[in-house]
Coordinates of C-alpha atoms in Angstrom, one line a residue:
M1 CA 83.5 117.4 173.1
F2 CA 82.3 114.0 172.9
K3 CA 79.6 113.9 170.1
K4 CA 82.4 115.7 168.4
R5 CA 84.8 112.9 168.4
C6 CA 82.1 110.4 167.5
Y7 CA 81.4 112.5 164.0
I8 CA 85.2 112.3 163.8
I9 CA 85.3 108.1 164.0
F10 CA 82.2 107.9 162.0
F11 CA 84.0 109.7 158.7
V12 CA 86.7 108.0 159.0
F13 CA 85.5 104.8 159.4
I14 CA 83.5 105.6 156.0
I15 CA 86.2 107.0 154.3
C16 CA 88.6 103.9 155.3
F17 CA 85.6 101.6 154.5
S18 CA 85.4 103.3 150.9
I19 CA 89.0 102.9 150.0
L20 CA 88.8 99.1 151.1
A21 CA 85.5 99.0 148.8
T22 CA 87.4 100.6 145.8
Q23 CA 90.2 98.4 146.4
M24 CA 87.7 95.4 146.5
V25 CA 86.1 96.8 143.3
N26 CA 89.8 96.9 141.3
L27 CA 90.4 94.2 142.3
Q28 CA 87.6 92.0 141.8
Y29 CA 86.6 94.0 138.5
K30 CA 89.5 95.8 136.8
K31 CA 92.5 93.8 137.5
A32 CA 90.4 90.6 137.7
D33 CA 92.6 89.2 134.3
E34 CA 95.8 90.2 135.5
L35 CA 96.1 88.8 138.7
S36 CA 94.0 85.6 137.9
V37 CA 96.5 85.1 135.4
I38 CA 99.4 85.7 138.0
A39 CA 97.9 83.1 140.3
D40 CA 97.9 80.5 137.6
S41 CA 100.8 81.1 136.6
Q42 CA 101.7 79.5 140.4
Y43 CA 100.2 76.3 139.2
K44 CA 100.6 76.0 135.5
Y45 CA 102.5 77.2 132.7
R46 CA 101.5 78.2 129.3
E47 CA 102.8 78.3 125.8
N48 CA 101.4 79.4 123.1
K49 CA 100.8 76.2 120.4
E50 CA 100.4 78.1 116.8
E51 CA 101.8 81.8 116.3
L52 CA 98.3 83.1 114.6
N53 CA 94.9 83.6 116.8
Y54 CA 93.4 82.6 113.9
K55 CA 92.4 80.8 111.2
L56 CA 92.3 81.7 107.2
L57 CA 90.5 79.3 105.1
D58 CA 89.5 79.5 101.8
C59 CA 86.0 79.4 100.5
N60 CA 85.5 75.9 101.1
G61 CA 86.4 76.3 104.6
K62 CA 90.2 74.6 103.8
D63 CA 93.1 75.8 105.7
L64 CA 95.0 78.0 103.2
L65 CA 98.4 77.9 105.6
E66 CA 100.9 75.4 105.3
Y67 CA 102.7 75.2 108.7
K68 CA 106.3 74.1 109.9
K69 CA 106.1 71.9 113.9
K70 CA 108.6 73.7 115.6
Y71 CA 109.5 71.4 118.2
K72 CA 110.6 73.3 122.4
A73 CA 112.3 71.9 125.5
V74 CA 111.7 74.1 128.5
I75 CA 113.9 74.2 131.9
I76 CA 112.9 76.0 134.9
P77 CA 116.1 76.6 135.9
N78 CA 115.0 77.1 140.4
I79 CA 113.2 74.0 140.3
F80 CA 114.9 72.0 137.6
I81 CA 117.9 72.5 140.6
K82 CA 116.2 72.6 144.0
N83 CA 113.3 70.1 143.0
N84 CA 115.2 67.5 141.4
M85 CA 116.8 65.7 144.9
D86 CA 115.3 62.4 144.6
T87 CA 114.2 62.2 140.7
D88 CA 114.8 59.0 139.5
Y89 CA 118.9 59.9 139.0
E90 CA 118.4 57.3 135.4
E91 CA 115.8 59.5 134.0
F92 CA 117.8 62.5 135.1
L93 CA 120.7 61.4 133.3
K94 CA 118.7 60.6 129.8
L95 CA 117.8 64.2 129.4
L96 CA 121.0 65.8 130.3
Y97 CA 122.4 62.7 127.4
I98 CA 119.4 63.3 124.9
L99 CA 119.4 67.0 125.1
K100 CA 123.5 67.2 124.6
S101 CA 123.1 64.6 122.0
Y102 CA 121.1 66.9 119.8
N103 CA 123.0 69.7 120.3
S104 CA 126.3 69.9 122.5
D105 CA 125.8 73.6 123.3
Y106 CA 122.6 72.1 125.0
D107 CA 124.7 71.4 128.4
L108 CA 122.7 71.5 130.9
T109 CA 125.7 71.5 133.9
D110 CA 126.7 74.4 132.2
K111 CA 126.7 77.3 134.7
K112 CA 125.4 79.8 132.3
Y113 CA 121.9 77.8 132.1
L114 CA 121.3 76.8 135.6
S115 CA 122.1 80.4 136.8
S116 CA 119.2 81.8 134.8
S117 CA 116.3 83.1 137.0
Q118 CA 114.3 82.8 133.4
K119 CA 112.2 80.1 131.7
L120 CA 115.2 78.1 128.6
Y121 CA 113.4 77.7 125.1
F122 CA 115.9 74.4 123.1
D123 CA 114.5 74.1 119.7
I124 CA 114.7 70.6 119.2
D125 CA 113.4 68.1 116.2
K126 CA 110.9 66.0 116.4
V127 CA 113.0 63.2 117.2
T128 CA 114.0 64.4 120.4
Y129 CA 111.4 65.8 121.3
E130 CA 109.7 62.2 120.9
K131 CA 112.4 60.8 123.2
L132 CA 112.0 63.7 125.6
K133 CA 108.0 62.8 126.5
E134 CA 109.0 59.9 127.3
I135 CA 111.1 61.0 130.5
K136 CA 109.0 60.8 133.5
G137 CA 109.3 62.3 137.1
I138 CA 111.8 65.5 135.8
K139 CA 110.7 68.5 137.8
G140 CA 110.6 72.0 135.9
F141 CA 110.9 70.2 132.7
Y142 CA 108.3 70.0 129.7
A143 CA 108.4 69.7 126.0
F144 CA 106.0 70.8 123.8
E145 CA 105.0 71.2 119.8
Y146 CA 104.1 74.8 117.9
S147 CA 103.0 75.3 115.0
Q148 CA 104.3 78.2 112.9
V149 CA 103.6 79.5 109.7
D150 CA 105.5 78.9 106.5
R151 CA 106.6 81.8 105.3
N152 CA 109.3 80.7 102.7
E153 CA 107.0 81.8 100.0
A154 CA 106.8 84.9 101.7
W155 CA 105.1 86.5 98.4
N156 CA 102.0 84.2 98.3
I157 CA 98.5 86.1 99.3
E158 CA 98.0 83.7 102.2
N159 CA 101.0 84.8 104.0
M160 CA 101.0 88.3 102.8
I161 CA 97.4 89.1 104.4
T162 CA 98.5 87.2 107.6
S163 CA 101.9 89.3 107.9
I164 CA 101.4 92.8 109.8
K165 CA 105.4 93.2 109.0
S166 CA 106.9 94.3 106.4
S167 CA 109.7 91.8 104.9
S168 CA 112.3 93.9 104.5
D169 CA 113.2 95.4 107.4
N170 CA 110.4 94.1 109.7
S171 CA 108.8 97.3 110.1
F172 CA 104.8 97.1 111.1
K173 CA 102.6 97.9 107.8
N174 CA 100.8 101.2 107.1
K175 CA 98.2 101.1 109.0
N176 CA 95.2 101.3 106.9
S177 CA 96.3 98.8 104.4
L178 CA 94.2 95.0 104.4
E179 CA 96.7 93.2 106.7
M180 CA 97.2 95.7 110.0
Y181 CA 92.5 95.5 109.2
L182 CA 92.4 92.4 109.6
Y183 CA 95.2 92.4 112.8
N184 CA 93.1 95.0 114.3
K185 CA 89.6 92.9 113.6
L186 CA 90.9 90.1 115.3
K187 CA 93.3 90.9 117.7
N188 CA 90.8 90.1 120.7
N189 CA 90.7 86.9 119.5
K190 CA 92.8 83.9 121.8
I191 CA 96.0 82.2 120.7
P192 CA 95.2 78.4 120.9
Q193 CA 97.5 77.5 124.2
I194 CA 98.6 74.2 126.0
D195 CA 98.3 74.2 130.0
F196 CA 101.2 72.0 131.8
N197 CA 99.9 71.7 135.2
I198 CA 101.8 71.4 138.5
D199 CA 101.9 70.5 142.1
I200 CA 103.9 72.0 144.7
D201 CA 107.0 69.9 144.5
G202 CA 107.5 71.1 140.9
N203 CA 105.5 67.9 138.9
I204 CA 103.4 68.1 135.6
T205 CA 100.6 65.9 136.5
E206 CA 98.8 67.0 132.9
S207 CA 98.8 68.9 129.7
K208 CA 96.0 70.4 128.4
E209 CA 94.9 72.2 125.5
E210 CA 92.4 74.6 125.8
V211 CA 89.1 74.9 123.1
L212 CA 88.5 77.7 121.5
N213 CA 84.7 78.1 120.3
N214 CA 85.0 82.0 120.1
N215 CA 87.3 83.0 117.7
N216 CA 86.3 84.9 114.9
N217 CA 88.4 83.5 111.6
I218 CA 88.6 84.9 108.3
R219 CA 87.4 83.0 105.0
L220 CA 88.4 83.8 102.2
T221 CA 87.1 84.1 98.3
I222 CA 90.4 81.6 97.0
D223 CA 89.6 78.4 96.7
K224 CA 92.7 76.3 97.6
N225 CA 92.8 73.6 95.2
L226 CA 92.1 75.7 92.6
Q227 CA 94.7 77.5 92.9
E228 CA 97.4 75.1 93.7
N229 CA 96.3 73.2 90.2
I230 CA 97.1 76.9 88.6
K231 CA 100.4 77.2 90.6
E232 CA 101.5 72.9 90.0
M233 CA 100.5 73.9 85.8
L234 CA 102.1 77.3 85.8
N235 CA 105.5 75.5 86.9
S236 CA 105.2 72.6 85.1
K237 CA 104.5 73.5 82.3
Y238 CA 106.1 77.4 82.0
N239 CA 108.9 77.0 83.6
K240 CA 111.0 79.2 81.1
Y241 CA 109.6 82.5 82.5
E242 CA 110.8 84.0 85.3
Q243 CA 107.8 85.2 86.4
I244 CA 103.6 84.6 85.4
G245 CA 100.6 86.2 87.5
V246 CA 97.2 84.5 87.3
I247 CA 93.8 86.0 88.9
L248 CA 90.5 84.5 88.0
M249 CA 87.2 85.9 89.1
E250 CA 83.8 85.3 89.5
N251 CA 82.4 87.7 86.9
D252 CA 78.8 88.7 89.4
T253 CA 80.3 88.8 92.5
G254 CA 83.7 89.9 92.2
K255 CA 85.0 86.9 94.3
I256 CA 88.4 86.1 93.5
R257 CA 88.7 82.2 93.3
A258 CA 93.0 82.3 92.3
M259 CA 95.3 84.5 93.0
V260 CA 98.6 83.1 92.1
Q261 CA 102.0 84.4 90.6
K262 CA 104.6 81.4 89.6
D263 CA 107.4 82.2 91.9
D264 CA 106.4 83.1 95.4
T265 CA 109.5 84.1 96.7
L266 CA 109.2 87.0 94.1
P267 CA 107.7 90.2 94.5
N268 CA 104.1 89.7 93.2
V269 CA 103.3 91.2 90.3
N270 CA 99.4 90.2 90.7
I271 CA 99.6 93.6 93.0
G272 CA 102.3 95.5 91.0
A273 CA 104.7 95.0 94.6
E274 CA 108.2 96.5 94.6
T275 CA 107.0 98.0 91.3
L276 CA 106.6 102.1 90.5
N277 CA 102.6 102.3 90.0
G278 CA 102.8 98.4 87.8
F279 CA 103.4 97.6 84.8
F280 CA 102.3 99.5 81.2
P281 CA 98.8 97.8 80.1
G282 CA 99.8 97.7 76.4
S283 CA 97.2 97.1 74.1
I284 CA 94.6 95.5 76.8
F285 CA 94.4 99.3 77.6
K286 CA 92.4 99.7 73.5
T287 CA 89.3 97.8 75.9
I288 CA 88.7 101.6 77.3
V289 CA 89.8 103.4 74.3
L290 CA 86.8 101.8 72.4
E291 CA 84.5 102.1 75.5
G292 CA 85.6 105.8 75.3
A293 CA 84.7 105.8 71.4
L294 CA 81.1 104.0 71.6
E295 CA 80.2 106.1 74.6
R296 CA 80.3 108.7 72.5
G297 CA 77.1 107.8 70.6
D298 CA 78.6 109.1 67.0
I299 CA 81.3 106.6 66.1
S300 CA 80.4 103.0 65.4
L301 CA 82.3 99.7 65.2
Q302 CA 82.3 99.7 61.9
D303 CA 83.5 103.5 61.4
K304 CA 86.8 102.8 58.9
F305 CA 90.3 104.3 60.5
I306 CA 93.2 103.9 57.7
C307 CA 96.7 102.6 59.2
K308 CA 99.8 104.3 58.1
G309 CA 101.9 101.8 59.9
T310 CA 103.4 104.7 62.2
H311 CA 102.8 102.9 65.8
E312 CA 103.1 99.2 64.5
N313 CA 106.0 97.0 65.8
R314 CA 108.6 97.2 63.2
K315 CA 110.6 93.8 63.1
N316 CA 112.5 92.7 60.6
K317 CA 113.5 96.3 59.4
E318 CA 109.7 96.3 57.6
T319 CA 106.5 98.6 58.6
K320 CA 103.7 96.4 59.4
N321 CA 100.6 98.4 57.6
H322 CA 97.3 96.9 58.0
G323 CA 95.8 99.4 55.7
T324 CA 92.3 100.6 55.6
L325 CA 90.2 98.8 58.8
S326 CA 87.3 99.7 60.6
L327 CA 86.9 99.9 64.6
E328 CA 85.9 96.1 65.3
E329 CA 88.3 95.2 62.9
A330 CA 91.3 97.1 64.4
F331 CA 90.5 95.6 67.6
V332 CA 91.0 92.2 66.8
V333 CA 93.9 93.0 64.8
S334 CA 95.1 94.7 67.5
C335 CA 96.6 98.1 65.2
N336 CA 98.1 100.7 67.3
D337 CA 98.1 103.0 64.9
I338 CA 94.6 103.0 64.5
Y339 CA 94.1 103.2 68.4
T340 CA 96.0 106.2 68.6
Q341 CA 94.1 108.2 66.2
L342 CA 90.7 107.1 68.1
G343 CA 92.6 108.0 71.4
I344 CA 93.4 111.4 70.1
K345 CA 89.4 111.6 69.0
I346 CA 88.2 110.8 72.6
G347 CA 90.2 112.5 74.5
S348 CA 92.2 112.9 77.4
E349 CA 89.5 113.5 79.8
K350 CA 87.0 110.7 79.1
I351 CA 90.0 107.8 79.3
C352 CA 90.6 109.0 82.4
E353 CA 86.9 109.5 83.7
L354 CA 86.7 105.1 82.4
S355 CA 89.4 104.4 84.0
E356 CA 89.0 105.6 87.1
R357 CA 85.5 104.8 86.9
Q358 CA 86.9 101.0 86.5
G359 CA 89.2 101.2 89.4
L360 CA 92.4 101.6 87.1
F361 CA 93.7 104.9 89.6
K362 CA 93.8 103.1 93.1
K363 CA 94.5 99.8 95.2
V364 CA 91.9 97.4 94.6
I365 CA 91.7 95.3 98.1
G366 CA 94.2 97.3 99.8
M367 CA 97.2 95.5 101.0
D368 CA 100.6 97.3 102.1
R369 CA 102.5 96.6 99.0
E370 CA 99.9 96.9 96.8
Q371 CA 99.8 99.8 93.7
S372 CA 98.0 101.7 92.0
G373 CA 98.1 102.6 88.9
D374 CA 99.0 105.8 87.5
L375 CA 99.8 107.9 84.2
E376 CA 103.2 109.0 83.7
I377 CA 102.2 112.4 82.1
K378 CA 99.4 113.5 84.0
N379 CA 97.4 115.1 81.1
P380 CA 98.7 113.9 78.0
K381 CA 97.9 115.9 75.1
A382 CA 97.6 115.2 71.2
E383 CA 100.0 118.2 69.9
D384 CA 103.2 116.0 71.7
G385 CA 101.7 112.4 71.2
S386 CA 101.5 112.0 74.7
L387 CA 97.5 110.9 74.1
G388 CA 98.6 108.8 71.2
I389 CA 101.0 106.6 73.0
T390 CA 98.3 106.7 76.5
S391 CA 96.2 105.1 74.1
I392 CA 97.7 102.2 73.2
G393 CA 98.9 101.4 76.9
Q394 CA 102.3 103.0 77.1
N395 CA 102.3 105.5 79.2
I396 CA 100.6 104.7 81.7
R397 CA 100.7 101.7 84.6
I398 CA 98.5 99.8 86.3
T399 CA 98.1 96.0 88.3
P400 CA 96.9 92.9 86.7
L401 CA 94.6 93.1 90.1
E402 CA 93.8 96.4 88.6
A403 CA 93.5 95.1 84.9
I404 CA 90.8 92.5 85.6
S405 CA 88.3 94.9 85.9
I406 CA 88.1 96.0 82.6
V407 CA 87.1 93.4 81.1
N408 CA 84.7 92.1 84.2
T409 CA 82.7 95.7 83.8
V410 CA 82.2 94.5 80.2
V411 CA 80.8 91.2 80.8
N412 CA 79.2 92.7 83.6
N413 CA 76.7 94.9 80.8
G414 CA 78.5 97.8 81.7
K415 CA 78.4 97.4 85.6
Y416 CA 81.8 97.3 87.7
I417 CA 82.2 95.7 90.6
R418 CA 85.0 95.8 92.7
P419 CA 87.3 92.5 93.3
N420 CA 87.2 91.5 96.8
I421 CA 89.4 88.6 98.4
I422 CA 87.6 88.6 101.8
D423 CA 84.2 86.6 101.8
S424 CA 83.4 86.6 105.7
Y425 CA 84.4 85.9 109.5
V426 CA 83.3 82.6 110.5
D427 CA 83.1 81.0 113.9
S428 CA 85.5 77.7 114.9
N429 CA 82.8 75.3 112.7
N430 CA 82.7 77.7 109.5
V431 CA 79.3 79.0 110.3
E432 CA 79.0 83.1 108.8
M433 CA 79.4 85.2 111.8
E434 CA 79.7 88.6 109.4
K435 CA 79.7 88.5 104.9
V436 CA 81.8 91.7 103.3
R437 CA 79.5 93.3 101.5
K438 CA 80.6 93.7 97.7
E439 CA 80.6 97.0 96.4
E440 CA 79.7 97.5 92.2
R441 CA 78.4 101.0 90.1
Q442 CA 77.3 101.2 86.5
V443 CA 80.0 102.6 84.6
L444 CA 78.9 101.8 80.4
S445 CA 75.5 101.5 78.8
I446 CA 74.5 97.9 78.4
D447 CA 74.5 98.8 75.1
T448 CA 78.4 99.4 75.0
A449 CA 79.7 97.0 77.0
N450 CA 77.5 94.2 74.9
K451 CA 79.1 95.2 71.5
L452 CA 82.3 95.2 73.3
K453 CA 82.0 91.6 74.9
Q454 CA 81.7 90.5 71.2
T455 CA 83.9 92.0 70.1
M456 CA 86.6 90.3 72.7
K457 CA 84.4 87.1 71.3
K458 CA 86.6 87.6 67.8
V459 CA 89.7 88.5 69.4
V460 CA 90.3 84.7 70.4
D461 CA 87.6 83.5 67.5
Q462 CA 90.0 84.8 64.8
G463 CA 92.6 87.9 65.9
T464 CA 95.9 88.0 68.2
G465 CA 93.7 86.1 71.5
I466 CA 93.2 82.8 69.3
A467 CA 95.5 80.4 71.2
A468 CA 92.9 81.3 74.2
A469 CA 90.6 79.3 72.8
V470 CA 89.2 76.3 74.6
P471 CA 87.2 74.1 72.4
G472 CA 82.9 74.3 73.6
V473 CA 84.1 77.0 76.0
Q474 CA 82.5 80.7 74.8
I475 CA 85.6 82.8 76.0
G476 CA 86.6 86.6 74.8
G477 CA 89.5 88.9 75.6
K478 CA 92.0 91.1 74.6
T479 CA 95.9 91.1 73.9
G480 CA 98.9 93.3 75.1
S481 CA 102.0 93.2 74.7
T482 CA 104.3 96.3 75.9
E483 CA 108.2 97.4 76.0
R484 CA 109.7 99.1 78.7
I485 CA 113.1 100.0 80.0
E486 CA 114.7 99.9 82.9
I487 CA 117.9 100.8 85.2
I488 CA 119.4 98.0 86.3
K489 CA 123.2 97.3 87.7
N490 CA 125.6 95.9 85.2
K491 CA 128.6 93.2 86.1
D492 CA 131.2 96.4 86.8
N493 CA 128.3 97.5 89.2
K494 CA 126.8 100.7 86.9
D495 CA 123.5 101.6 85.6
E496 CA 122.7 100.1 82.8
K497 CA 119.3 100.8 80.6
K498 CA 118.0 97.4 79.5
Q499 CA 115.0 96.6 77.6
Y500 CA 112.2 94.4 78.7
S501 CA 108.0 93.2 77.4
D502 CA 105.9 91.7 79.0
G503 CA 102.8 89.9 77.9
W504 CA 98.8 90.1 78.8
F505 CA 95.5 88.3 78.1
I506 CA 93.0 89.8 79.7
G507 CA 89.9 87.7 78.6
Y508 CA 86.3 86.5 80.3
F509 CA 84.8 82.9 79.7
K510 CA 81.2 81.2 80.3
W511 CA 81.5 77.3 82.0
D512 CA 78.1 76.0 84.1
N513 CA 76.2 78.9 83.4
R514 CA 78.6 81.3 85.0
Y515 CA 81.0 84.1 84.1
Y516 CA 84.5 84.0 84.5
S517 CA 86.7 87.3 84.4
M518 CA 90.5 86.3 84.6
V519 CA 94.1 88.5 83.7
V520 CA 97.5 86.6 83.1
F521 CA 100.9 88.8 82.9
V522 CA 103.5 87.4 81.7
K523 CA 106.3 89.3 82.8
N524 CA 110.1 89.3 80.4
I525 CA 109.4 87.7 77.1
D526 CA 111.3 87.9 74.6
K527 CA 109.9 91.1 72.9
N528 CA 111.6 89.9 69.5
L529 CA 109.5 87.1 68.6
E530 CA 107.2 87.1 71.5
S531 CA 103.7 88.7 72.4
G532 CA 100.8 88.4 74.8
G533 CA 99.1 86.5 71.8
T534 CA 101.8 83.6 72.2
T535 CA 102.3 83.9 76.0
A536 CA 100.0 84.7 78.0
A537 CA 96.8 84.1 75.9
P538 CA 97.8 80.3 76.6
V539 CA 98.1 79.8 79.7
F540 CA 94.8 81.9 79.9
K541 CA 93.4 78.5 77.7
D542 CA 95.3 76.3 80.4
V543 CA 93.3 77.5 83.0
V544 CA 90.0 77.9 81.1
E545 CA 90.9 73.5 81.0
K546 CA 91.6 73.3 84.8
V547 CA 88.4 75.1 85.9
I548 CA 86.2 72.7 83.4
K549 CA 88.1 69.6 85.0
K550 CA 87.2 70.4 88.5

């Protein structure tokens, strides 16, 4: 009997010991972080110093974001009321006076403040902050500054990438978007913080900023100085236009060095934000059609076609008739009639295949509001005229970000390189931790690409793109002008159809032994007096000159 009791006591002891050991492990390991935070909170107040838990850097390691300094005064009511009986009365009154002088609602004698059980945060300005910093010996009070990303220009590339919520309804962005991918990749980073250490009486003894050396940061391919110079030029020289988008990319790497639009308070045109699949590409799409013709092997640049003026622009009630032209000549003068014939000859299957292979019908960098191009008529046919119209870029929509690959593939000897805006992930010293790999594939034969490249050069030397020429620089490209009809609200708040026109220029240039590709999109040009050659091509020239000066 005695032996049995000993066994029972022994087993009870083992069970109690096991429970205790389990609790110890749970406290020491599983809940260690949580409990340490609770313990620390008794001896310090911790505040975030910045909005983001990472830095967004340009290709040279410069911070791409603009920040607004925010200033906060903080009161801990229970300490502020109970522990200031022996505080210097003048300092106490000074605090009350400074806060109330800044904002009459900041009256700390008001019961609504002193009865609160939570920390109270008061927004103040820099002058008030500097005054409050001089106050000493007040328990349960401190002030700090906070860096908030300036979101006034919500549609610039930097703000879009660093925001995980939609600007329209504050909902989270699509889980498969680039923004959410970056957020999840860096979510374990720590946010820069400042600690206010306190003693048992509530006195703040010191403040100390946490040094974060283990955070990963994002380095983009963007060149901040170049981007700022381009934007300044767009706003000073081309102020008459509502919106202009410019994308500049290194030809052989796919690295986007600038992705700018004139007005970043409006939806980003470079990704086609707030549109349905982007914009009509117009005559820049003839590049794809000519690629299809040359890839067949039985059509040459010197083959002759007759322009009857059927699809040419009619201005002043006159029909523009180019007569007999070779395919090269028709490309240089941008003859619509001949390229509708060529598109019908090639067929929609080949045109769609080349478009898809060059990334025209899917998102390029995967941003939340980025659109993907599409055919308005899914299977364009020669019989109903839809294939001919598609061949001159009128039944198809793409974004400028998609369009840059058309010219880039040509200059890359027929190789498509997917445009990229994320260069790498780096540490706090801008040392590379993880490199982003480029995506590439052969789309055209080298022979076809070389012929297109020379033909695009002739567009600038003697054709519709002559306004893009820069002396001493090898440049080629293609102009495009489009017409579209949008439904808008008139002054009586009724739906009304309105005609618009946009100007395009896609091109390449060589400088310092490197080729660059660029797309310029000018929204809402004068459909009767302007074209891509008179609007987008001059912008291209000015950007090239900016690169040369840099």
